[in-house]
PDB file of C-alpha atoms in Angstrom:
ATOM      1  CA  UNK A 854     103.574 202.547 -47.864  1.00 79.00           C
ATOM      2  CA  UNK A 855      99.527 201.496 -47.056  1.00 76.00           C
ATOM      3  CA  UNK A 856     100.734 197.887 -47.687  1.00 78.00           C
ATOM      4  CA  UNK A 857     102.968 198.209 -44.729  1.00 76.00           C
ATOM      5  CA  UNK A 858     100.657 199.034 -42.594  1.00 73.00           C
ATOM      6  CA  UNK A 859      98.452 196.163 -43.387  1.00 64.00           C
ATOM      7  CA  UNK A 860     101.634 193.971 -43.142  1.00 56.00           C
ATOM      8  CA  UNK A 861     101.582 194.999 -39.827  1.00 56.00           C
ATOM      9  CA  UNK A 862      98.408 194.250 -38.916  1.00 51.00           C
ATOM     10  CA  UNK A 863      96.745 198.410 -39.239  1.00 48.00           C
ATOM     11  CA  UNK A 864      93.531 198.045 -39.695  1.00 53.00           C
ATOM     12  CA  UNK A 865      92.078 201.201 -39.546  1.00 63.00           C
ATOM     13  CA  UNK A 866      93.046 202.115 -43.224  1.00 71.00           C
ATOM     14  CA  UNK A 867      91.825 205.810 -42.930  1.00 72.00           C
ATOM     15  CA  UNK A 868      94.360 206.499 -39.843  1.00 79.00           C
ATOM     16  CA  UNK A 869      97.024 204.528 -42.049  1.00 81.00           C
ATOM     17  CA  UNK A 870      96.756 207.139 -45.003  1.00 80.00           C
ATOM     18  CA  UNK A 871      96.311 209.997 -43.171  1.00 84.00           C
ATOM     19  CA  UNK A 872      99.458 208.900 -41.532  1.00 89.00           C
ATOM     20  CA  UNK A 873     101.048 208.303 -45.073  1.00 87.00           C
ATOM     21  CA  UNK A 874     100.404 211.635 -45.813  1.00 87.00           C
ATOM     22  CA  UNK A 875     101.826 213.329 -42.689  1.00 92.00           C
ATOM     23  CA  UNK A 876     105.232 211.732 -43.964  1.00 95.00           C
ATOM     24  CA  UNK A 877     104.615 212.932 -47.251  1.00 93.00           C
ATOM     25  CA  UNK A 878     104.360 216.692 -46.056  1.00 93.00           C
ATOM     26  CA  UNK A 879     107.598 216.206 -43.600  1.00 96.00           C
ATOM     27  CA  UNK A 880     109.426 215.246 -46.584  1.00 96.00           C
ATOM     28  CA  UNK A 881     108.408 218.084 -48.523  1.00 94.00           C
ATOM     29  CA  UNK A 882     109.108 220.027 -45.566  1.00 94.00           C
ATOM     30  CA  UNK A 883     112.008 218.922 -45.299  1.00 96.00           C
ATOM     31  CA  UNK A 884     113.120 219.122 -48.915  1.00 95.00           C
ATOM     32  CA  UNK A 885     111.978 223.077 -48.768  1.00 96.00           C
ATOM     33  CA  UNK A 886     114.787 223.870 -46.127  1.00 97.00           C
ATOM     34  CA  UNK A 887     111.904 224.712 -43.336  1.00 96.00           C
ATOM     35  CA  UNK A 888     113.440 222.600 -40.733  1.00 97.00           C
ATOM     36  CA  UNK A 889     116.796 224.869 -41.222  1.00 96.00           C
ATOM     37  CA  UNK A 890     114.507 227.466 -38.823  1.00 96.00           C
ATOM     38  CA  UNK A 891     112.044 225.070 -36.895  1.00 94.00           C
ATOM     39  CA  UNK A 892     111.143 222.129 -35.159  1.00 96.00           C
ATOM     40  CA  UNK A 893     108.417 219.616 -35.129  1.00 97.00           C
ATOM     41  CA  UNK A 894     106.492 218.605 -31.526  1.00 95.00           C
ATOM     42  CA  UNK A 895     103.577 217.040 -30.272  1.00 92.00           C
ATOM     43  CA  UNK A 896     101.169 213.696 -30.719  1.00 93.00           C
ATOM     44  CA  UNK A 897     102.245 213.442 -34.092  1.00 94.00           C
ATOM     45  CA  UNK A 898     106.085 213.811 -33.685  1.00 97.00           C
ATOM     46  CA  UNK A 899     105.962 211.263 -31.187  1.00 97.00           C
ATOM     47  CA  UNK A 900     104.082 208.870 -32.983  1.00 95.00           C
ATOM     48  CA  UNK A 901     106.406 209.114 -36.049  1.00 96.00           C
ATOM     49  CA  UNK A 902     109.794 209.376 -34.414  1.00 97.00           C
ATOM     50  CA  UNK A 903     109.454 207.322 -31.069  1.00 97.00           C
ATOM     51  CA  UNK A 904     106.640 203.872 -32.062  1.00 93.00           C
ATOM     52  CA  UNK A 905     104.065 205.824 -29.696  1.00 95.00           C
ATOM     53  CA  UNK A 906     100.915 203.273 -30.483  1.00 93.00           C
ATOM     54  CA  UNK A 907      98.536 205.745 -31.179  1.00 93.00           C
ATOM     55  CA  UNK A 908      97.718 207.424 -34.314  1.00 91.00           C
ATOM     56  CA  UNK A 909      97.901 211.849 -33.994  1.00 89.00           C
ATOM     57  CA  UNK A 910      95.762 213.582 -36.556  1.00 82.00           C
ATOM     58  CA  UNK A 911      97.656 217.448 -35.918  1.00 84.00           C
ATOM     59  CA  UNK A 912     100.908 218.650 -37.287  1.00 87.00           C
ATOM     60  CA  UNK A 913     102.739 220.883 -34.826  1.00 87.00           C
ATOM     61  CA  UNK A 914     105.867 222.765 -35.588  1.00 89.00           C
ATOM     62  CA  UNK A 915     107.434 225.316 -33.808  1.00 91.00           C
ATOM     63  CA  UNK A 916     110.504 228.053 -34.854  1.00 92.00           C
ATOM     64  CA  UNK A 917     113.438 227.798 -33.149  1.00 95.00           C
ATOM     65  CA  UNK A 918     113.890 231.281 -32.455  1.00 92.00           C
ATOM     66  CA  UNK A 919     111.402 234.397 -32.501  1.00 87.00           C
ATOM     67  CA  UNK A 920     110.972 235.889 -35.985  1.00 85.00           C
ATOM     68  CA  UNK A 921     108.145 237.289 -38.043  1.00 84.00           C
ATOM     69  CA  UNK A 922     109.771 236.331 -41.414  1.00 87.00           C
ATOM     70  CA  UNK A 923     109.257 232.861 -41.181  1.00 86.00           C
ATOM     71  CA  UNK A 924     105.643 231.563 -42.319  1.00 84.00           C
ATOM     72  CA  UNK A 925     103.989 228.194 -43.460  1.00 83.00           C
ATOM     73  CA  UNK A 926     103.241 229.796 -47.042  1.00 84.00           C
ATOM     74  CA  UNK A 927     106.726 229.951 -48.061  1.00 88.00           C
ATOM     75  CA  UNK A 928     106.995 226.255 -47.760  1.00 88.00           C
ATOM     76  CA  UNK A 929     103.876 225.340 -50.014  1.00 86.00           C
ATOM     77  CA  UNK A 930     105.090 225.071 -52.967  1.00 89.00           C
ATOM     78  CA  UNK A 931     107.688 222.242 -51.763  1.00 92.00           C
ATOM     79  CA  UNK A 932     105.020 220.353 -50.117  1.00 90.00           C
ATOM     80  CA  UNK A 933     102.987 220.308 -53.406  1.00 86.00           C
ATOM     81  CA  UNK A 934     106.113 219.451 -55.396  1.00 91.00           C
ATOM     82  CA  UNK A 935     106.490 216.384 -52.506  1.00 92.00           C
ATOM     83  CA  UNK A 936     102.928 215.384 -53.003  1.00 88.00           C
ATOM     84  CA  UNK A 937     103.350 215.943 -57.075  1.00 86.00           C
ATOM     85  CA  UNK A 938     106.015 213.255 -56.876  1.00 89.00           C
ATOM     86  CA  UNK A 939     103.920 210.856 -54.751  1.00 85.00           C
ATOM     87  CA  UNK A 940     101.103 211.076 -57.561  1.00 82.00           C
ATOM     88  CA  UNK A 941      98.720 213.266 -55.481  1.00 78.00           C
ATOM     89  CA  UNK A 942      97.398 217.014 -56.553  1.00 76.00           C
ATOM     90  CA  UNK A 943      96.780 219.027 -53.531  1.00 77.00           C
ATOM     91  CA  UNK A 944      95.897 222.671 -53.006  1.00 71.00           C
ATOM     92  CA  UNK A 945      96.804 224.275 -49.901  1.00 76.00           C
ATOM     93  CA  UNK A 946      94.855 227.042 -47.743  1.00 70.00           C
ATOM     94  CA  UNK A 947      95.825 228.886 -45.018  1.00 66.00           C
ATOM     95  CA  UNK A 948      92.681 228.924 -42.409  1.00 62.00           C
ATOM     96  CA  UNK A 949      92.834 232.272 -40.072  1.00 55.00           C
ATOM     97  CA  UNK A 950      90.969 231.376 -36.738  1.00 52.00           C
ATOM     98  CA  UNK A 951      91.182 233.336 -33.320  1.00 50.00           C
ATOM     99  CA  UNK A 952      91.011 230.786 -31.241  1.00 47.00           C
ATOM    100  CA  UNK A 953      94.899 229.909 -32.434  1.00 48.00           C
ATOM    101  CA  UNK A 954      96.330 233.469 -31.660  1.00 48.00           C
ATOM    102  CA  UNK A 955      99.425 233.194 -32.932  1.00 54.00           C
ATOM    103  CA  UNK A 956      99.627 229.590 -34.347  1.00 50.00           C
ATOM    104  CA  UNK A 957      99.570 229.617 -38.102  1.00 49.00           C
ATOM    105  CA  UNK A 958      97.385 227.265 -39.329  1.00 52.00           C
ATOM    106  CA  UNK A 959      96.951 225.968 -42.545  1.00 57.00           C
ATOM    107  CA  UNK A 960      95.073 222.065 -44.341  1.00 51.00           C
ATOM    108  CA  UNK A 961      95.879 220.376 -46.732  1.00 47.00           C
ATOM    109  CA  UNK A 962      93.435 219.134 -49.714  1.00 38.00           C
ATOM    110  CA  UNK A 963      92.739 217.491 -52.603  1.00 37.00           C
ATOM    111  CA  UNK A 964      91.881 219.299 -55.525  1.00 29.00           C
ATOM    112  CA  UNK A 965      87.935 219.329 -55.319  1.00 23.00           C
ATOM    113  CA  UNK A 966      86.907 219.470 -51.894  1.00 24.00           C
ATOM    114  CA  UNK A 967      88.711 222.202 -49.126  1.00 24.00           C
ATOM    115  CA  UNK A 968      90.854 221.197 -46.538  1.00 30.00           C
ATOM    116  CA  UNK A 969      91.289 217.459 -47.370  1.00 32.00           C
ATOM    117  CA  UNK A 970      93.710 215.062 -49.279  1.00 41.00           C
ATOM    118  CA  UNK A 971      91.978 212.959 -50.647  1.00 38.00           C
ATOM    119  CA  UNK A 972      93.563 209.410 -52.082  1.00 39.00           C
ATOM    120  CA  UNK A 973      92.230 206.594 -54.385  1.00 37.00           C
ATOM    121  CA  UNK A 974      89.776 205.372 -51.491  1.00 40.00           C
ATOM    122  CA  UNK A 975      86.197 205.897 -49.976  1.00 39.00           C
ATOM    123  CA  UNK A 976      87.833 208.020 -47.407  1.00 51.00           C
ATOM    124  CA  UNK A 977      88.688 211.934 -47.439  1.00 63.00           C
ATOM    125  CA  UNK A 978      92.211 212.893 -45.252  1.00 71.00           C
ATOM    126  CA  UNK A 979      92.886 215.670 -43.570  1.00 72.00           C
ATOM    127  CA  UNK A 980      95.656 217.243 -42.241  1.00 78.00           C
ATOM    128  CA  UNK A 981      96.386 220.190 -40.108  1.00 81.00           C
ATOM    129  CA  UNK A 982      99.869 221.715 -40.124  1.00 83.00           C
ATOM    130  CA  UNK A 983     100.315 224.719 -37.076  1.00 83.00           C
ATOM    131  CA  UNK A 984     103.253 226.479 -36.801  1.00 85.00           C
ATOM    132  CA  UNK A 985     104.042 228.785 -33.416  1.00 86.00           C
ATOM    133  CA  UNK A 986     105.637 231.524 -35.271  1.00 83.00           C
ATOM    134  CA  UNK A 987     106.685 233.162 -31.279  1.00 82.00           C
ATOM    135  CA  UNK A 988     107.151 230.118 -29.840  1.00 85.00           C
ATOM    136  CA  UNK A 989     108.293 229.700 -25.580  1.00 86.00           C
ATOM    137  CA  UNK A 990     112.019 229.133 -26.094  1.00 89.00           C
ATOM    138  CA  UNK A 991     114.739 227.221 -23.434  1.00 92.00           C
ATOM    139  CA  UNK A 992     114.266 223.714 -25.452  1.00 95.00           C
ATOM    140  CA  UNK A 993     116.394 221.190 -27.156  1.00 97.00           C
ATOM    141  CA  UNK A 994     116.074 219.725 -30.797  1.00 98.00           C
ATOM    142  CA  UNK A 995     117.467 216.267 -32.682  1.00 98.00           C
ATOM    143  CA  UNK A 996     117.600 215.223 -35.603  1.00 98.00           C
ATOM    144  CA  UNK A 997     115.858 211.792 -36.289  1.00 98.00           C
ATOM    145  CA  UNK A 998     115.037 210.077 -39.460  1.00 97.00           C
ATOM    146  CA  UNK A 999     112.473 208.473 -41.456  1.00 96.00           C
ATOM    147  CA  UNK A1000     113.115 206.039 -44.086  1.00 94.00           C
ATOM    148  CA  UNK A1001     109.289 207.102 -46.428  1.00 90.00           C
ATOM    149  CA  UNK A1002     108.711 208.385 -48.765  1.00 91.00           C
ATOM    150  CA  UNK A1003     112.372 208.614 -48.775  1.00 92.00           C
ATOM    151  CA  UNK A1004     115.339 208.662 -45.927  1.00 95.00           C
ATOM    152  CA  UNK A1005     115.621 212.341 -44.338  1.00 96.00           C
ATOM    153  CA  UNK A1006     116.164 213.878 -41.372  1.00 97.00           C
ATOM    154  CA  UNK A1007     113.678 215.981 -39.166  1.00 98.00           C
ATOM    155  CA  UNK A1008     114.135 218.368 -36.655  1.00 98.00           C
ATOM    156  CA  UNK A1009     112.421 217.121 -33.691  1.00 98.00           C
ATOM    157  CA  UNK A1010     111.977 218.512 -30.060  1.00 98.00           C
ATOM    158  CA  UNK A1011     113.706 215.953 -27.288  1.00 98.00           C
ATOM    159  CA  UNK A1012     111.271 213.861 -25.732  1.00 98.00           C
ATOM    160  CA  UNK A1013     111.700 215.781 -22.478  1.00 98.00           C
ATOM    161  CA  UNK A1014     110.849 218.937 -23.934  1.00 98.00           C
ATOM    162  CA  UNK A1015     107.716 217.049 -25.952  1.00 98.00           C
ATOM    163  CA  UNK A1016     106.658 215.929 -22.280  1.00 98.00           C
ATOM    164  CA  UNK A1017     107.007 219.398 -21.353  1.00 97.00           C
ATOM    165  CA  UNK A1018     104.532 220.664 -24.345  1.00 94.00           C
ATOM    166  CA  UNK A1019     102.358 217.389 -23.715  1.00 95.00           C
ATOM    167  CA  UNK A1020     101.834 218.394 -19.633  1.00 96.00           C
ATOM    168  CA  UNK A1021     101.495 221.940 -20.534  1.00 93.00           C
ATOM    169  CA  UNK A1022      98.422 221.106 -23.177  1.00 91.00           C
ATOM    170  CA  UNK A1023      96.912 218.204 -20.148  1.00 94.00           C
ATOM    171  CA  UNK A1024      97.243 220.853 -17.584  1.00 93.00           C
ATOM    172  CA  UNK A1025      96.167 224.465 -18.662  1.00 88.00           C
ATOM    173  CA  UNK A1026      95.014 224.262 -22.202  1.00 76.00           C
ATOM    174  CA  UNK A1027      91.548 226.034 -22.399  1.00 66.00           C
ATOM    175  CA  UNK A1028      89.211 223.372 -24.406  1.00 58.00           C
ATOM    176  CA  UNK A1029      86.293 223.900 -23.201  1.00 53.00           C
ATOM    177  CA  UNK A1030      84.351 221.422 -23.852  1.00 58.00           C
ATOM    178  CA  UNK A1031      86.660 219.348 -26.082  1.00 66.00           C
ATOM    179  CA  UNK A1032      88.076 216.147 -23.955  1.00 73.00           C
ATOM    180  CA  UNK A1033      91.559 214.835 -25.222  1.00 87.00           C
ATOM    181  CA  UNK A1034      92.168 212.011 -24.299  1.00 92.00           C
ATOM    182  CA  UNK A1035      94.703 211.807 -26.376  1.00 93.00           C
ATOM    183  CA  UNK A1036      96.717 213.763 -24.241  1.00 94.00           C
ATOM    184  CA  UNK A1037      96.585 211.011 -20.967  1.00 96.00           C
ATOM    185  CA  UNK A1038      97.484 208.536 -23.262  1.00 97.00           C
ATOM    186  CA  UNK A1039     100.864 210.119 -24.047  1.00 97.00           C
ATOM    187  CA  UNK A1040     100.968 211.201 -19.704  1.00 98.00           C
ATOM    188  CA  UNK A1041     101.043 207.536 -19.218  1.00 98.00           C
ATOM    189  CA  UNK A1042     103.399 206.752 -21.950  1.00 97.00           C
ATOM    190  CA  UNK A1043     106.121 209.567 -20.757  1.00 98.00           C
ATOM    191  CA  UNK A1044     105.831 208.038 -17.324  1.00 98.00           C
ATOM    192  CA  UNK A1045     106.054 204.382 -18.274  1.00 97.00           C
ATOM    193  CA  UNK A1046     109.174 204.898 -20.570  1.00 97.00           C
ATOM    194  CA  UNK A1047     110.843 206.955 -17.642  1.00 97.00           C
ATOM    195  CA  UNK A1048     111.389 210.280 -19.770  1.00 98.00           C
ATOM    196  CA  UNK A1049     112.072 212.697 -17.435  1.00 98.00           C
ATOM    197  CA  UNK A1050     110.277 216.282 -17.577  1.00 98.00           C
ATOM    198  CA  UNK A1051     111.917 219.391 -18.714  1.00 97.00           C
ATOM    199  CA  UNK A1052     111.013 221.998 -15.883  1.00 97.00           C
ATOM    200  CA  UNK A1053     112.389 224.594 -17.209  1.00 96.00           C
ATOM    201  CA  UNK A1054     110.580 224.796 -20.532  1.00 96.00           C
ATOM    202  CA  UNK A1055     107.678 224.138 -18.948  1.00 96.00           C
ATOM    203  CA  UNK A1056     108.147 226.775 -16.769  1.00 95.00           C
ATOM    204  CA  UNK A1057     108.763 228.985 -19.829  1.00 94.00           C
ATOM    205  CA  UNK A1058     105.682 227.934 -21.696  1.00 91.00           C
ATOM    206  CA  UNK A1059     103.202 228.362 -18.534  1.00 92.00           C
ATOM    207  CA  UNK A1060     104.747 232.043 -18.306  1.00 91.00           C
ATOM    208  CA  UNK A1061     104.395 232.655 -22.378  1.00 86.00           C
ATOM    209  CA  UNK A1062     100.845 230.679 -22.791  1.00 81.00           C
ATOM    210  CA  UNK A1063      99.176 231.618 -19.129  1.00 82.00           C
ATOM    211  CA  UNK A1064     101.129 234.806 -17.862  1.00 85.00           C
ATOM    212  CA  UNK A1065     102.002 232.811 -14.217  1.00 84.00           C
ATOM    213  CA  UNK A1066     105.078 232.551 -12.723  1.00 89.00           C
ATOM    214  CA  UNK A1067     105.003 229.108 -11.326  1.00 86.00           C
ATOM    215  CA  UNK A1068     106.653 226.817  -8.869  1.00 94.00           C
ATOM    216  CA  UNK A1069     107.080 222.625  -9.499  1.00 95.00           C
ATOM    217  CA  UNK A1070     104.964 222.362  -6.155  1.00 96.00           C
ATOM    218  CA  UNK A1071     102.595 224.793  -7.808  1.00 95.00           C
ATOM    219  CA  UNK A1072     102.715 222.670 -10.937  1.00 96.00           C
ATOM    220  CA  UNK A1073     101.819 219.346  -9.694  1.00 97.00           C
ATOM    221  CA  UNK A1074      99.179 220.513  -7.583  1.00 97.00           C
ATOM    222  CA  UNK A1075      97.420 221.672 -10.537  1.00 95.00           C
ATOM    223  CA  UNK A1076      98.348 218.531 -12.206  1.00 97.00           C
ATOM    224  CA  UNK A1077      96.751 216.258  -9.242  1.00 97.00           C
ATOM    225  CA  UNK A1078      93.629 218.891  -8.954  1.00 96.00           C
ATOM    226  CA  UNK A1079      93.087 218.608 -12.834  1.00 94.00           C
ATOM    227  CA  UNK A1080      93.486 214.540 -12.620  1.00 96.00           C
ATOM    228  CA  UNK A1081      90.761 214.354  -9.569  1.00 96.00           C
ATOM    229  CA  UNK A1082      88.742 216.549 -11.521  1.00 93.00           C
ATOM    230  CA  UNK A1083      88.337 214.792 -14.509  1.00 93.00           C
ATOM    231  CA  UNK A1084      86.057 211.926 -15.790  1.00 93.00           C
ATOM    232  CA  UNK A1085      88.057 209.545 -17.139  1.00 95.00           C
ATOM    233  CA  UNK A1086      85.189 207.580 -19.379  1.00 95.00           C
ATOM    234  CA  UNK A1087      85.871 210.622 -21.377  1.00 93.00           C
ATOM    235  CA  UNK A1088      89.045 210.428 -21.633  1.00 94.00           C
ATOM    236  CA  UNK A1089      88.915 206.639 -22.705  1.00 95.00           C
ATOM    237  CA  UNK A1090      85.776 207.340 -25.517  1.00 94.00           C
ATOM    238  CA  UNK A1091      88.413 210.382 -27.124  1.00 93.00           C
ATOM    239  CA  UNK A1092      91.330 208.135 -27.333  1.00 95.00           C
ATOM    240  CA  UNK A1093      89.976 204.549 -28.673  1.00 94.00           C
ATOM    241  CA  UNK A1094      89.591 205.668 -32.572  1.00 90.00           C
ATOM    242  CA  UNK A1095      93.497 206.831 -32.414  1.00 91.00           C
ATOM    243  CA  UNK A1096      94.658 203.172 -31.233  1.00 91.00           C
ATOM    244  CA  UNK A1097      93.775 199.629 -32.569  1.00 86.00           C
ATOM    245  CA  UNK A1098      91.882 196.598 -30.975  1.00 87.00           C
ATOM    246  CA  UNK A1099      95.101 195.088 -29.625  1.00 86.00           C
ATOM    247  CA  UNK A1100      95.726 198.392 -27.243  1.00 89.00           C
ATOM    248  CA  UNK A1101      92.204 198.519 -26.266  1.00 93.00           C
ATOM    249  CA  UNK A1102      92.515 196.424 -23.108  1.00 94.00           C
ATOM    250  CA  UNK A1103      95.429 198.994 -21.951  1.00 94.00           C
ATOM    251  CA  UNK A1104      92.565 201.283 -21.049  1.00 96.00           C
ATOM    252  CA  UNK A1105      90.685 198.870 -18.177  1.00 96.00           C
ATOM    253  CA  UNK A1106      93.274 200.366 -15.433  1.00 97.00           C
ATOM    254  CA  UNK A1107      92.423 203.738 -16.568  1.00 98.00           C
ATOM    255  CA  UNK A1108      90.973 205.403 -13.488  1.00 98.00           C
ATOM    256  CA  UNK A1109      91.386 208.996 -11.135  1.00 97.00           C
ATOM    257  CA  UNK A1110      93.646 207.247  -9.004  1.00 98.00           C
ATOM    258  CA  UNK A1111      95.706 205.376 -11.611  1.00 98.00           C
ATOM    259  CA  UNK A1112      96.612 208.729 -13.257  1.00 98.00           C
ATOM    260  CA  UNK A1113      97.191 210.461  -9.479  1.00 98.00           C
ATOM    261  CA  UNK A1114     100.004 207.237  -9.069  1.00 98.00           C
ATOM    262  CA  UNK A1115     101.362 208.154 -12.655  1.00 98.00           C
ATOM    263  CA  UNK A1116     102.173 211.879 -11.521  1.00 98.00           C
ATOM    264  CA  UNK A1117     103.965 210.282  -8.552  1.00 97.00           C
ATOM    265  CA  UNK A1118     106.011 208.291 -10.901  1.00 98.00           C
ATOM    266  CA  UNK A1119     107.224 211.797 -12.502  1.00 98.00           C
ATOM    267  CA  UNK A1120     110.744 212.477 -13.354  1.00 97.00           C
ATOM    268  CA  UNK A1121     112.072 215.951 -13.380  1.00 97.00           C
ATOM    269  CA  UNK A1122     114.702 217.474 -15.372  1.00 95.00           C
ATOM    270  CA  UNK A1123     115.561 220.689 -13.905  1.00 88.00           C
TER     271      UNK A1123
END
């Protein structure tokens, strides 16, 4: 699997094995029945299932319905049995932290050292599986396939409900003082590929996450004040480890007003 991604000209070697082992765990996943009750979203999703060109360190999965008998531990075992078959010991702790409220979250390591996996190589890998366990409801899943470390299929928001998550996250996610850039990137790749945006789940997860009741008007106005607002040489520092040399010169037209013409380009799903 790492020879494919030098095959294809990776070069960052670290992002290629974290990457390696994000497949690993959706197999395992996968092989543990989990995806019979939830669905997987966000950065990494899209990188896996729709070529985004940027790598995504976080796991995010989400249930498809409300239920408090559902939870990340019961699924261990299978994703140590996946990584037992791959040649890789792991352990597996489950990290409480208040600052998730109700996302679950839990790393994956290597045997020695906490919250790592750790191949045959210089470099440690970490990954970071979340699960919303009373997640915003009103979206729609697919199943799409990966062919490593074996063909399976994974339940996988649509890509207008992953826009909807992905502008949600831009928009009102508190981070303080964390930039993600990582987040504009994928804006500008939603609006390039013409996905449209699924209003309604938005709307859901604004009222869920934020307690508002909000309009589309109301929306993008937030979405234009937020882009004028922001400094954009941030954004470009945040995202430039995630993508490789040959994507680097996509950032040059990065700018306030580029990303104020991108929400113009907008296509909603109502």
């Amino acid at each position: 699997m790492l020879a494919a991604y030098t095959n294809e000209g990776g070069k960052n070697t670290s992002n290629a094995e974290q990457e390696i082992c994000q497949k690993i765990a959706l197999a395992g996943l996968r092989r543990g029945g989990f995806f019979e009750h939830a669905a997987f979203y966000g950065g990494t999703c899209l990188r896996l299932f729709h070529n985004l060109p940027r790598f995504s360190e976080d796991m995010d999965f989400s249930l498809t319905e409300k239920r408090d008998d559902i939870h990340l531990e019961n699924y261990f075992d299978a994703i140590r049995d996946e990584f037992d078959i791959a040649g890789f010991g792991i352990t597996i702790t489950k990290k409480d932290k208040k600052s998730f409220g109700r996302v679950e979250s839990a790393f994956l390591k290597e045997n020695t050292e906490a919250y790592d996996i750790k191949f045959q190589t210089k470099k440690t890998i970490k990954v970071k599986i979340e699960l919303d366990t009373a997640p915003p409801l009103s979206f729609n899943t697919e199943q799409m396939m990966l062919m490593q470390p074996y063909s399976f299929l994974t339940r996988c928001f649509t890509l207008p409900d992953l826009f909807a998550g992905k502008m949600h996250a831009l928009v009102y996610r508190a981070w303080q003082r964390r930039i993600k850039g990582r987040d504009w990137y994928d804006f500008e790749w939603y609006v390039r590929w013409s996905v449209p945006l699924d209003w309604r789940h938005l709307q859901i997860r604004i009222k869920e996450f934020n307690g508002r009741d909000f309009s589309l008007e109301q929306f993008l106005d937030d979405l234009r004040e937020k882009i004028a607002s922001t400094d954009i040489d941030n954004i470009k520092r945040d995202v430039l480890p995630y993508i490789d040399d040959s994507q680097k010169s996509t950032l040059d037209i990065w700018s306030n007003d580029y990303f104020l013409q991108l929400a113009d380009h907008i296509r909603i799903l109502k």
